[in-house]
mmCIF file with all atom_site columns, C-alpha atoms in Angstrom:
data_model
loop_
_atom_site.group_PDB
_atom_site.id
_atom_site.type_symbol
_atom_site.label_atom_id
_atom_site.label_alt_id
_atom_site.label_comp_id
_atom_site.label_asym_id
_atom_site.label_entity_id
_atom_site.label_seq_id
_atom_site.pdbx_PDB_ins_code
_atom_site.Cartn_x
_atom_site.Cartn_y
_atom_site.Cartn_z
_atom_site.occupancy
_atom_site.B_iso_or_equiv
_atom_site.pdbx_formal_charge
_atom_site.auth_seq_id
_atom_site.auth_comp_id
_atom_site.auth_asym_id
_atom_site.auth_atom_id
_atom_site.pdbx_PDB_model_num
ATOM 1   C CA . UNK A 1 1   ? 5.609  -9.371  55.806 1.00 68.00 ? 10  UNK A CA 1
ATOM 2   C CA . UNK A 1 2   ? 8.747  -7.352  56.572 1.00 67.00 ? 11  UNK A CA 1
ATOM 3   C CA . UNK A 1 3   ? 10.131 -6.996  60.127 1.00 69.00 ? 12  UNK A CA 1
ATOM 4   C CA . UNK A 1 4   ? 8.980  -3.365  60.289 1.00 65.00 ? 13  UNK A CA 1
ATOM 5   C CA . UNK A 1 5   ? 5.457  -4.332  59.210 1.00 70.00 ? 14  UNK A CA 1
ATOM 6   C CA . UNK A 1 6   ? 5.421  -6.998  61.905 1.00 68.00 ? 15  UNK A CA 1
ATOM 7   C CA . UNK A 1 7   ? 6.571  -4.370  64.393 1.00 72.00 ? 16  UNK A CA 1
ATOM 8   C CA . UNK A 1 8   ? 3.769  -1.992  63.455 1.00 68.00 ? 17  UNK A CA 1
ATOM 9   C CA . UNK A 1 9   ? 1.136  -4.738  63.624 1.00 71.00 ? 18  UNK A CA 1
ATOM 10  C CA . UNK A 1 10  ? 2.507  -6.112  66.866 1.00 67.00 ? 19  UNK A CA 1
ATOM 11  C CA . UNK A 1 11  ? 2.718  -2.662  68.485 1.00 66.00 ? 20  UNK A CA 1
ATOM 12  C CA . UNK A 1 12  ? -0.862 -1.897  67.540 1.00 65.00 ? 21  UNK A CA 1
ATOM 13  C CA . UNK A 1 13  ? -2.041 -5.239  68.880 1.00 65.00 ? 22  UNK A CA 1
ATOM 14  C CA . UNK A 1 14  ? -0.083 -4.815  72.111 1.00 62.00 ? 23  UNK A CA 1
ATOM 15  C CA . UNK A 1 15  ? -1.567 -1.375  72.649 1.00 59.00 ? 24  UNK A CA 1
ATOM 16  C CA . UNK A 1 16  ? -5.049 -2.856  72.547 1.00 58.00 ? 25  UNK A CA 1
ATOM 17  C CA . UNK A 1 17  ? -4.274 -5.614  75.035 1.00 56.00 ? 26  UNK A CA 1
ATOM 18  C CA . UNK A 1 18  ? -3.812 -5.584  78.783 1.00 51.00 ? 27  UNK A CA 1
ATOM 19  C CA . UNK A 1 19  ? -0.320 -5.294  80.260 1.00 52.00 ? 28  UNK A CA 1
ATOM 20  C CA . UNK A 1 20  ? -0.383 -8.983  81.255 1.00 74.00 ? 29  UNK A CA 1
ATOM 21  C CA . UNK A 1 21  ? 0.737  -9.907  77.743 1.00 83.00 ? 30  UNK A CA 1
ATOM 22  C CA . UNK A 1 22  ? 4.499  -10.285 77.300 1.00 89.00 ? 31  UNK A CA 1
ATOM 23  C CA . UNK A 1 23  ? 6.204  -7.399  75.498 1.00 92.00 ? 32  UNK A CA 1
ATOM 24  C CA . UNK A 1 24  ? 6.604  -7.598  71.732 1.00 92.00 ? 33  UNK A CA 1
ATOM 25  C CA . UNK A 1 25  ? 10.162 -8.777  70.877 1.00 94.00 ? 34  UNK A CA 1
ATOM 26  C CA . UNK A 1 26  ? 11.946 -6.508  68.396 1.00 95.00 ? 35  UNK A CA 1
ATOM 27  C CA . UNK A 1 27  ? 15.398 -7.121  66.940 1.00 96.00 ? 36  UNK A CA 1
ATOM 28  C CA . UNK A 1 28  ? 17.776 -4.202  66.354 1.00 97.00 ? 37  UNK A CA 1
ATOM 29  C CA . UNK A 1 29  ? 21.371 -4.183  65.121 1.00 96.00 ? 38  UNK A CA 1
ATOM 30  C CA . UNK A 1 30  ? 24.212 -1.995  66.391 1.00 96.00 ? 39  UNK A CA 1
ATOM 31  C CA . UNK A 1 31  ? 26.900 -1.695  63.741 1.00 94.00 ? 40  UNK A CA 1
ATOM 32  C CA . UNK A 1 32  ? 29.986 0.314   62.849 1.00 91.00 ? 41  UNK A CA 1
ATOM 33  C CA . UNK A 1 33  ? 33.726 0.077   62.409 1.00 87.00 ? 42  UNK A CA 1
ATOM 34  C CA . UNK A 1 34  ? 36.401 -1.302  64.696 1.00 83.00 ? 43  UNK A CA 1
ATOM 35  C CA . UNK A 1 35  ? 36.532 0.242   68.160 1.00 85.00 ? 44  UNK A CA 1
ATOM 36  C CA . UNK A 1 36  ? 33.678 2.745   67.728 1.00 90.00 ? 45  UNK A CA 1
ATOM 37  C CA . UNK A 1 37  ? 31.773 1.693   70.875 1.00 92.00 ? 46  UNK A CA 1
ATOM 38  C CA . UNK A 1 38  ? 29.359 -1.061  69.826 1.00 92.00 ? 47  UNK A CA 1
ATOM 39  C CA . UNK A 1 39  ? 30.171 -3.400  72.716 1.00 90.00 ? 48  UNK A CA 1
ATOM 40  C CA . UNK A 1 40  ? 30.153 -0.467  75.129 1.00 93.00 ? 49  UNK A CA 1
ATOM 41  C CA . UNK A 1 41  ? 26.708 0.655   73.925 1.00 95.00 ? 50  UNK A CA 1
ATOM 42  C CA . UNK A 1 42  ? 25.184 -2.810  74.324 1.00 95.00 ? 51  UNK A CA 1
ATOM 43  C CA . UNK A 1 43  ? 26.725 -3.191  77.764 1.00 93.00 ? 52  UNK A CA 1
ATOM 44  C CA . UNK A 1 44  ? 25.564 0.260   78.876 1.00 95.00 ? 53  UNK A CA 1
ATOM 45  C CA . UNK A 1 45  ? 21.885 -0.374  78.244 1.00 96.00 ? 54  UNK A CA 1
ATOM 46  C CA . UNK A 1 46  ? 21.311 -4.119  78.483 1.00 95.00 ? 55  UNK A CA 1
ATOM 47  C CA . UNK A 1 47  ? 19.107 -5.190  81.378 1.00 96.00 ? 56  UNK A CA 1
ATOM 48  C CA . UNK A 1 48  ? 20.814 -8.584  81.366 1.00 94.00 ? 57  UNK A CA 1
ATOM 49  C CA . UNK A 1 49  ? 24.488 -9.404  81.512 1.00 91.00 ? 58  UNK A CA 1
ATOM 50  C CA . UNK A 1 50  ? 25.435 -8.864  77.865 1.00 84.00 ? 59  UNK A CA 1
ATOM 51  C CA . UNK A 1 51  ? 26.779 -11.734 75.834 1.00 83.00 ? 60  UNK A CA 1
ATOM 52  C CA . UNK A 1 52  ? 30.038 -10.733 74.188 1.00 74.00 ? 61  UNK A CA 1
ATOM 53  C CA . UNK A 1 53  ? 32.465 -12.598 71.961 1.00 66.00 ? 62  UNK A CA 1
ATOM 54  C CA . UNK A 1 54  ? 35.564 -10.618 72.777 1.00 56.00 ? 63  UNK A CA 1
ATOM 55  C CA . UNK A 1 55  ? 38.991 -11.943 71.887 1.00 54.00 ? 64  UNK A CA 1
ATOM 56  C CA . UNK A 1 56  ? 42.390 -10.535 72.738 1.00 53.00 ? 65  UNK A CA 1
ATOM 57  C CA . UNK A 1 57  ? 44.001 -8.364  70.072 1.00 45.00 ? 66  UNK A CA 1
ATOM 58  C CA . UNK A 1 58  ? 47.122 -10.217 69.009 1.00 44.00 ? 67  UNK A CA 1
ATOM 59  C CA . UNK A 1 59  ? 50.252 -8.667  67.561 1.00 45.00 ? 68  UNK A CA 1
ATOM 60  C CA . UNK A 1 60  ? 49.136 -9.863  64.129 1.00 40.00 ? 69  UNK A CA 1
ATOM 61  C CA . UNK A 1 61  ? 45.677 -8.281  64.518 1.00 43.00 ? 70  UNK A CA 1
ATOM 62  C CA . UNK A 1 62  ? 47.219 -5.068  65.829 1.00 44.00 ? 71  UNK A CA 1
ATOM 63  C CA . UNK A 1 63  ? 49.097 -4.839  62.562 1.00 45.00 ? 72  UNK A CA 1
ATOM 64  C CA . UNK A 1 64  ? 45.804 -5.005  60.651 1.00 46.00 ? 73  UNK A CA 1
ATOM 65  C CA . UNK A 1 65  ? 43.456 -2.989  62.893 1.00 47.00 ? 74  UNK A CA 1
ATOM 66  C CA . UNK A 1 66  ? 44.240 0.689   63.412 1.00 54.00 ? 75  UNK A CA 1
ATOM 67  C CA . UNK A 1 67  ? 44.710 1.314   67.149 1.00 49.00 ? 76  UNK A CA 1
ATOM 68  C CA . UNK A 1 68  ? 45.866 4.912   66.752 1.00 55.00 ? 77  UNK A CA 1
ATOM 69  C CA . UNK A 1 69  ? 42.759 6.378   68.379 1.00 48.00 ? 78  UNK A CA 1
ATOM 70  C CA . UNK A 1 70  ? 42.071 3.410   70.669 1.00 49.00 ? 79  UNK A CA 1
ATOM 71  C CA . UNK A 1 71  ? 45.485 2.634   72.205 1.00 48.00 ? 80  UNK A CA 1
ATOM 72  C CA . UNK A 1 72  ? 43.973 1.128   75.368 1.00 52.00 ? 81  UNK A CA 1
ATOM 73  C CA . UNK A 1 73  ? 41.788 -1.335  73.445 1.00 46.00 ? 82  UNK A CA 1
ATOM 74  C CA . UNK A 1 74  ? 42.977 -4.874  74.180 1.00 49.00 ? 83  UNK A CA 1
ATOM 75  C CA . UNK A 1 75  ? 40.040 -6.970  72.911 1.00 52.00 ? 84  UNK A CA 1
ATOM 76  C CA . UNK A 1 76  ? 37.765 -7.030  69.876 1.00 53.00 ? 85  UNK A CA 1
ATOM 77  C CA . UNK A 1 77  ? 34.409 -8.565  68.958 1.00 50.00 ? 86  UNK A CA 1
ATOM 78  C CA . UNK A 1 78  ? 34.864 -11.597 66.715 1.00 48.00 ? 87  UNK A CA 1
ATOM 79  C CA . UNK A 1 79  ? 31.230 -12.730 66.326 1.00 58.00 ? 88  UNK A CA 1
ATOM 80  C CA . UNK A 1 80  ? 28.614 -10.497 67.955 1.00 79.00 ? 89  UNK A CA 1
ATOM 81  C CA . UNK A 1 81  ? 27.407 -8.791  71.109 1.00 88.00 ? 90  UNK A CA 1
ATOM 82  C CA . UNK A 1 82  ? 23.946 -9.461  72.515 1.00 92.00 ? 91  UNK A CA 1
ATOM 83  C CA . UNK A 1 83  ? 21.782 -7.688  75.062 1.00 94.00 ? 92  UNK A CA 1
ATOM 84  C CA . UNK A 1 84  ? 18.184 -6.622  75.600 1.00 96.00 ? 93  UNK A CA 1
ATOM 85  C CA . UNK A 1 85  ? 16.185 -3.761  77.076 1.00 96.00 ? 94  UNK A CA 1
ATOM 86  C CA . UNK A 1 86  ? 12.481 -3.487  77.870 1.00 95.00 ? 95  UNK A CA 1
ATOM 87  C CA . UNK A 1 87  ? 11.324 -0.138  76.471 1.00 92.00 ? 96  UNK A CA 1
ATOM 88  C CA . UNK A 1 88  ? 7.867  -0.315  78.064 1.00 91.00 ? 97  UNK A CA 1
ATOM 89  C CA . UNK A 1 89  ? 5.377  -3.077  79.013 1.00 91.00 ? 98  UNK A CA 1
ATOM 90  C CA . UNK A 1 90  ? 4.543  -3.622  75.329 1.00 92.00 ? 99  UNK A CA 1
ATOM 91  C CA . UNK A 1 91  ? 7.992  -3.611  73.696 1.00 94.00 ? 100 UNK A CA 1
ATOM 92  C CA . UNK A 1 92  ? 11.360 -5.286  74.282 1.00 96.00 ? 101 UNK A CA 1
ATOM 93  C CA . UNK A 1 93  ? 14.436 -4.637  72.140 1.00 96.00 ? 102 UNK A CA 1
ATOM 94  C CA . UNK A 1 94  ? 16.899 -7.429  71.461 1.00 97.00 ? 103 UNK A CA 1
ATOM 95  C CA . UNK A 1 95  ? 20.237 -5.864  70.521 1.00 97.00 ? 104 UNK A CA 1
ATOM 96  C CA . UNK A 1 96  ? 22.792 -7.520  68.267 1.00 95.00 ? 105 UNK A CA 1
ATOM 97  C CA . UNK A 1 97  ? 26.183 -5.873  67.848 1.00 91.00 ? 106 UNK A CA 1
ATOM 98  C CA . UNK A 1 98  ? 28.175 -6.715  64.728 1.00 88.00 ? 107 UNK A CA 1
ATOM 99  C CA . UNK A 1 99  ? 31.932 -7.270  64.545 1.00 81.00 ? 108 UNK A CA 1
ATOM 100 C CA . UNK A 1 100 ? 33.681 -4.185  63.193 1.00 59.00 ? 109 UNK A CA 1
ATOM 101 C CA . UNK A 1 101 ? 36.445 -5.610  61.041 1.00 56.00 ? 110 UNK A CA 1
ATOM 102 C CA . UNK A 1 102 ? 35.849 -6.314  57.357 1.00 63.00 ? 111 UNK A CA 1
ATOM 103 C CA . UNK A 1 103 ? 37.277 -9.832  57.713 1.00 55.00 ? 112 UNK A CA 1
ATOM 104 C CA . UNK A 1 104 ? 34.256 -10.737 59.859 1.00 54.00 ? 113 UNK A CA 1
ATOM 105 C CA . UNK A 1 105 ? 31.769 -9.210  57.399 1.00 56.00 ? 114 UNK A CA 1
ATOM 106 C CA . UNK A 1 106 ? 30.510 -12.627 56.284 1.00 65.00 ? 115 UNK A CA 1
ATOM 107 C CA . UNK A 1 107 ? 28.557 -12.817 59.570 1.00 76.00 ? 116 UNK A CA 1
ATOM 108 C CA . UNK A 1 108 ? 26.518 -9.685  58.937 1.00 82.00 ? 117 UNK A CA 1
ATOM 109 C CA . UNK A 1 109 ? 23.716 -11.226 56.867 1.00 89.00 ? 118 UNK A CA 1
ATOM 110 C CA . UNK A 1 110 ? 22.901 -13.736 59.616 1.00 89.00 ? 119 UNK A CA 1
ATOM 111 C CA . UNK A 1 111 ? 23.094 -11.111 62.368 1.00 90.00 ? 120 UNK A CA 1
ATOM 112 C CA . UNK A 1 112 ? 20.884 -8.598  60.532 1.00 92.00 ? 121 UNK A CA 1
ATOM 113 C CA . UNK A 1 113 ? 18.235 -11.129 59.441 1.00 94.00 ? 122 UNK A CA 1
ATOM 114 C CA . UNK A 1 114 ? 14.849 -10.098 60.869 1.00 95.00 ? 123 UNK A CA 1
ATOM 115 C CA . UNK A 1 115 ? 16.015 -6.758  62.309 1.00 96.00 ? 124 UNK A CA 1
ATOM 116 C CA . UNK A 1 116 ? 13.670 -3.768  62.087 1.00 96.00 ? 125 UNK A CA 1
ATOM 117 C CA . UNK A 1 117 ? 16.581 -1.345  61.853 1.00 97.00 ? 126 UNK A CA 1
ATOM 118 C CA . UNK A 1 118 ? 20.131 -0.499  62.752 1.00 97.00 ? 127 UNK A CA 1
ATOM 119 C CA . UNK A 1 119 ? 22.199 2.046   64.627 1.00 98.00 ? 128 UNK A CA 1
ATOM 120 C CA . UNK A 1 120 ? 25.496 2.792   62.868 1.00 97.00 ? 129 UNK A CA 1
ATOM 121 C CA . UNK A 1 121 ? 27.989 4.112   65.424 1.00 96.00 ? 130 UNK A CA 1
ATOM 122 C CA . UNK A 1 122 ? 30.633 6.497   64.119 1.00 95.00 ? 131 UNK A CA 1
ATOM 123 C CA . UNK A 1 123 ? 33.924 7.716   65.547 1.00 93.00 ? 132 UNK A CA 1
ATOM 124 C CA . UNK A 1 124 ? 34.303 11.138  63.891 1.00 92.00 ? 133 UNK A CA 1
ATOM 125 C CA . UNK A 1 125 ? 38.091 10.812  64.070 1.00 89.00 ? 134 UNK A CA 1
ATOM 126 C CA . UNK A 1 126 ? 37.824 7.819   61.719 1.00 88.00 ? 135 UNK A CA 1
ATOM 127 C CA . UNK A 1 127 ? 34.898 8.407   59.378 1.00 90.00 ? 136 UNK A CA 1
ATOM 128 C CA . UNK A 1 128 ? 36.275 6.000   56.780 1.00 89.00 ? 137 UNK A CA 1
ATOM 129 C CA . UNK A 1 129 ? 35.679 3.087   59.134 1.00 88.00 ? 138 UNK A CA 1
ATOM 130 C CA . UNK A 1 130 ? 31.890 3.414   59.004 1.00 89.00 ? 139 UNK A CA 1
ATOM 131 C CA . UNK A 1 131 ? 31.381 3.557   55.219 1.00 92.00 ? 140 UNK A CA 1
ATOM 132 C CA . UNK A 1 132 ? 30.928 -0.217  54.938 1.00 90.00 ? 141 UNK A CA 1
ATOM 133 C CA . UNK A 1 133 ? 28.165 -0.258  57.574 1.00 92.00 ? 142 UNK A CA 1
ATOM 134 C CA . UNK A 1 134 ? 26.326 2.685   55.997 1.00 94.00 ? 143 UNK A CA 1
ATOM 135 C CA . UNK A 1 135 ? 26.529 1.054   52.560 1.00 94.00 ? 144 UNK A CA 1
ATOM 136 C CA . UNK A 1 136 ? 25.274 -2.243  53.966 1.00 93.00 ? 145 UNK A CA 1
ATOM 137 C CA . UNK A 1 137 ? 22.066 -0.779  55.386 1.00 95.00 ? 146 UNK A CA 1
ATOM 138 C CA . UNK A 1 138 ? 21.469 1.467   52.374 1.00 96.00 ? 147 UNK A CA 1
ATOM 139 C CA . UNK A 1 139 ? 21.800 -1.336  49.837 1.00 94.00 ? 148 UNK A CA 1
ATOM 140 C CA . UNK A 1 140 ? 19.446 -3.599  51.809 1.00 94.00 ? 149 UNK A CA 1
ATOM 141 C CA . UNK A 1 141 ? 16.965 -0.768  52.432 1.00 94.00 ? 150 UNK A CA 1
ATOM 142 C CA . UNK A 1 142 ? 17.016 -1.360  56.181 1.00 95.00 ? 151 UNK A CA 1
ATOM 143 C CA . UNK A 1 143 ? 16.050 1.704   58.255 1.00 96.00 ? 152 UNK A CA 1
ATOM 144 C CA . UNK A 1 144 ? 19.053 3.047   60.146 1.00 97.00 ? 153 UNK A CA 1
ATOM 145 C CA . UNK A 1 145 ? 20.350 6.060   62.018 1.00 98.00 ? 154 UNK A CA 1
ATOM 146 C CA . UNK A 1 146 ? 23.916 7.337   62.342 1.00 97.00 ? 155 UNK A CA 1
ATOM 147 C CA . UNK A 1 147 ? 25.124 7.975   65.896 1.00 97.00 ? 156 UNK A CA 1
ATOM 148 C CA . UNK A 1 148 ? 28.312 9.962   66.499 1.00 97.00 ? 157 UNK A CA 1
ATOM 149 C CA . UNK A 1 149 ? 29.979 8.609   69.615 1.00 96.00 ? 158 UNK A CA 1
ATOM 150 C CA . UNK A 1 150 ? 31.266 11.479  71.769 1.00 94.00 ? 159 UNK A CA 1
ATOM 151 C CA . UNK A 1 151 ? 34.689 10.135  72.721 1.00 86.00 ? 160 UNK A CA 1
ATOM 152 C CA . UNK A 1 152 ? 36.082 12.176  75.621 1.00 81.00 ? 161 UNK A CA 1
ATOM 153 C CA . UNK A 1 153 ? 32.840 14.158  75.522 1.00 85.00 ? 162 UNK A CA 1
ATOM 154 C CA . UNK A 1 154 ? 33.383 15.644  72.048 1.00 86.00 ? 163 UNK A CA 1
ATOM 155 C CA . UNK A 1 155 ? 33.020 14.961  68.334 1.00 90.00 ? 164 UNK A CA 1
ATOM 156 C CA . UNK A 1 156 ? 35.423 16.247  65.692 1.00 88.00 ? 165 UNK A CA 1
ATOM 157 C CA . UNK A 1 157 ? 32.805 17.177  63.074 1.00 90.00 ? 166 UNK A CA 1
ATOM 158 C CA . UNK A 1 158 ? 29.309 18.677  63.070 1.00 92.00 ? 167 UNK A CA 1
ATOM 159 C CA . UNK A 1 159 ? 26.209 16.672  62.187 1.00 94.00 ? 168 UNK A CA 1
ATOM 160 C CA . UNK A 1 160 ? 25.993 18.463  58.837 1.00 95.00 ? 169 UNK A CA 1
ATOM 161 C CA . UNK A 1 161 ? 29.633 17.718  58.016 1.00 95.00 ? 170 UNK A CA 1
ATOM 162 C CA . UNK A 1 162 ? 29.205 14.042  58.830 1.00 95.00 ? 171 UNK A CA 1
ATOM 163 C CA . UNK A 1 163 ? 25.997 13.789  56.789 1.00 96.00 ? 172 UNK A CA 1
ATOM 164 C CA . UNK A 1 164 ? 27.826 15.317  53.823 1.00 95.00 ? 173 UNK A CA 1
ATOM 165 C CA . UNK A 1 165 ? 30.883 13.085  54.255 1.00 94.00 ? 174 UNK A CA 1
ATOM 166 C CA . UNK A 1 166 ? 28.788 9.917   54.472 1.00 94.00 ? 175 UNK A CA 1
ATOM 167 C CA . UNK A 1 167 ? 26.467 11.084  51.677 1.00 94.00 ? 176 UNK A CA 1
ATOM 168 C CA . UNK A 1 168 ? 23.388 9.838   53.517 1.00 95.00 ? 177 UNK A CA 1
ATOM 169 C CA . UNK A 1 169 ? 19.954 11.099  52.555 1.00 92.00 ? 178 UNK A CA 1
ATOM 170 C CA . UNK A 1 170 ? 17.907 13.545  54.604 1.00 92.00 ? 179 UNK A CA 1
ATOM 171 C CA . UNK A 1 171 ? 15.616 10.775  55.895 1.00 93.00 ? 180 UNK A CA 1
ATOM 172 C CA . UNK A 1 172 ? 18.560 9.150   57.740 1.00 96.00 ? 181 UNK A CA 1
ATOM 173 C CA . UNK A 1 173 ? 18.780 10.617  61.260 1.00 97.00 ? 182 UNK A CA 1
ATOM 174 C CA . UNK A 1 174 ? 22.247 11.727  62.411 1.00 97.00 ? 183 UNK A CA 1
ATOM 175 C CA . UNK A 1 175 ? 22.618 12.203  66.175 1.00 97.00 ? 184 UNK A CA 1
ATOM 176 C CA . UNK A 1 176 ? 25.312 12.583  68.826 1.00 97.00 ? 185 UNK A CA 1
ATOM 177 C CA . UNK A 1 177 ? 25.348 10.170  71.756 1.00 97.00 ? 186 UNK A CA 1
ATOM 178 C CA . UNK A 1 178 ? 27.645 8.721   74.419 1.00 96.00 ? 187 UNK A CA 1
ATOM 179 C CA . UNK A 1 179 ? 27.959 4.922   74.260 1.00 96.00 ? 188 UNK A CA 1
ATOM 180 C CA . UNK A 1 180 ? 28.864 4.856   77.962 1.00 95.00 ? 189 UNK A CA 1
ATOM 181 C CA . UNK A 1 181 ? 25.600 6.429   79.147 1.00 96.00 ? 190 UNK A CA 1
ATOM 182 C CA . UNK A 1 182 ? 22.459 4.309   79.358 1.00 96.00 ? 191 UNK A CA 1
ATOM 183 C CA . UNK A 1 183 ? 20.030 7.166   78.726 1.00 96.00 ? 192 UNK A CA 1
ATOM 184 C CA . UNK A 1 184 ? 22.000 8.398   75.739 1.00 97.00 ? 193 UNK A CA 1
ATOM 185 C CA . UNK A 1 185 ? 22.052 4.920   74.171 1.00 97.00 ? 194 UNK A CA 1
ATOM 186 C CA . UNK A 1 186 ? 18.319 4.538   74.810 1.00 97.00 ? 195 UNK A CA 1
ATOM 187 C CA . UNK A 1 187 ? 17.551 7.829   73.065 1.00 97.00 ? 196 UNK A CA 1
ATOM 188 C CA . UNK A 1 188 ? 19.603 6.799   70.024 1.00 97.00 ? 197 UNK A CA 1
ATOM 189 C CA . UNK A 1 189 ? 17.833 3.432   69.800 1.00 97.00 ? 198 UNK A CA 1
ATOM 190 C CA . UNK A 1 190 ? 14.438 5.132   70.059 1.00 96.00 ? 199 UNK A CA 1
ATOM 191 C CA . UNK A 1 191 ? 15.357 7.236   67.008 1.00 97.00 ? 200 UNK A CA 1
ATOM 192 C CA . UNK A 1 192 ? 15.825 4.014   65.020 1.00 97.00 ? 201 UNK A CA 1
ATOM 193 C CA . UNK A 1 193 ? 12.619 2.522   66.390 1.00 95.00 ? 202 UNK A CA 1
ATOM 194 C CA . UNK A 1 194 ? 10.595 5.606   65.460 1.00 95.00 ? 203 UNK A CA 1
ATOM 195 C CA . UNK A 1 195 ? 12.153 5.582   61.988 1.00 95.00 ? 204 UNK A CA 1
ATOM 196 C CA . UNK A 1 196 ? 11.205 1.931   61.481 1.00 92.00 ? 205 UNK A CA 1
ATOM 197 C CA . UNK A 1 197 ? 7.629  2.617   62.556 1.00 90.00 ? 206 UNK A CA 1
ATOM 198 C CA . UNK A 1 198 ? 7.366  5.649   60.282 1.00 88.00 ? 207 UNK A CA 1
ATOM 199 C CA . UNK A 1 199 ? 8.431  3.506   57.317 1.00 80.00 ? 208 UNK A CA 1
ATOM 200 C CA . UNK A 1 200 ? 5.461  1.190   57.908 1.00 73.00 ? 209 UNK A CA 1
ATOM 201 C CA . UNK A 1 201 ? 3.025  4.087   58.188 1.00 70.00 ? 210 UNK A CA 1
ATOM 202 C CA . UNK A 1 202 ? 4.248  5.913   55.042 1.00 58.00 ? 211 UNK A CA 1
#
């Protein structure tokens, strides 16, 4: 049984039970390139103190990672971020943020294992940085949505332009959100959750 099938079965069972049962645990991945806002998104919505594996950006790393659009960034995720949020009495999301650099890509399979879906965060100033994450979810047929992070309250390209540039199919939702705002992150995660559920019902 796939994670999305387990989600559908568990959601249906939870709906038929009293609220005294613990919420159904659901794993979701937040992915994307370096410095797009993954750690910020997890921290914005997590109801617990998020677990982060941030390390200082050294001079050597700065020569590898492009800091042009993130000049104030001094740390980077080297393993994963972790947080959780209770959606309602029947459902609790466990959020796993991936490292953004390609050199940490070997961790992705372990992080994504058992996830019902993923949210790929995109910085529209650096579309190239998210291709690897989009390809990863497409090749593994994991439901995902693309979320354009509104840095400084704006995005540099329209939803249609980004969809065309990423060459994602029409069934992949593309939305705009702000990784700093709890409600905005929640809405983006709900898009992924609804997509995962729709896959099981199709």
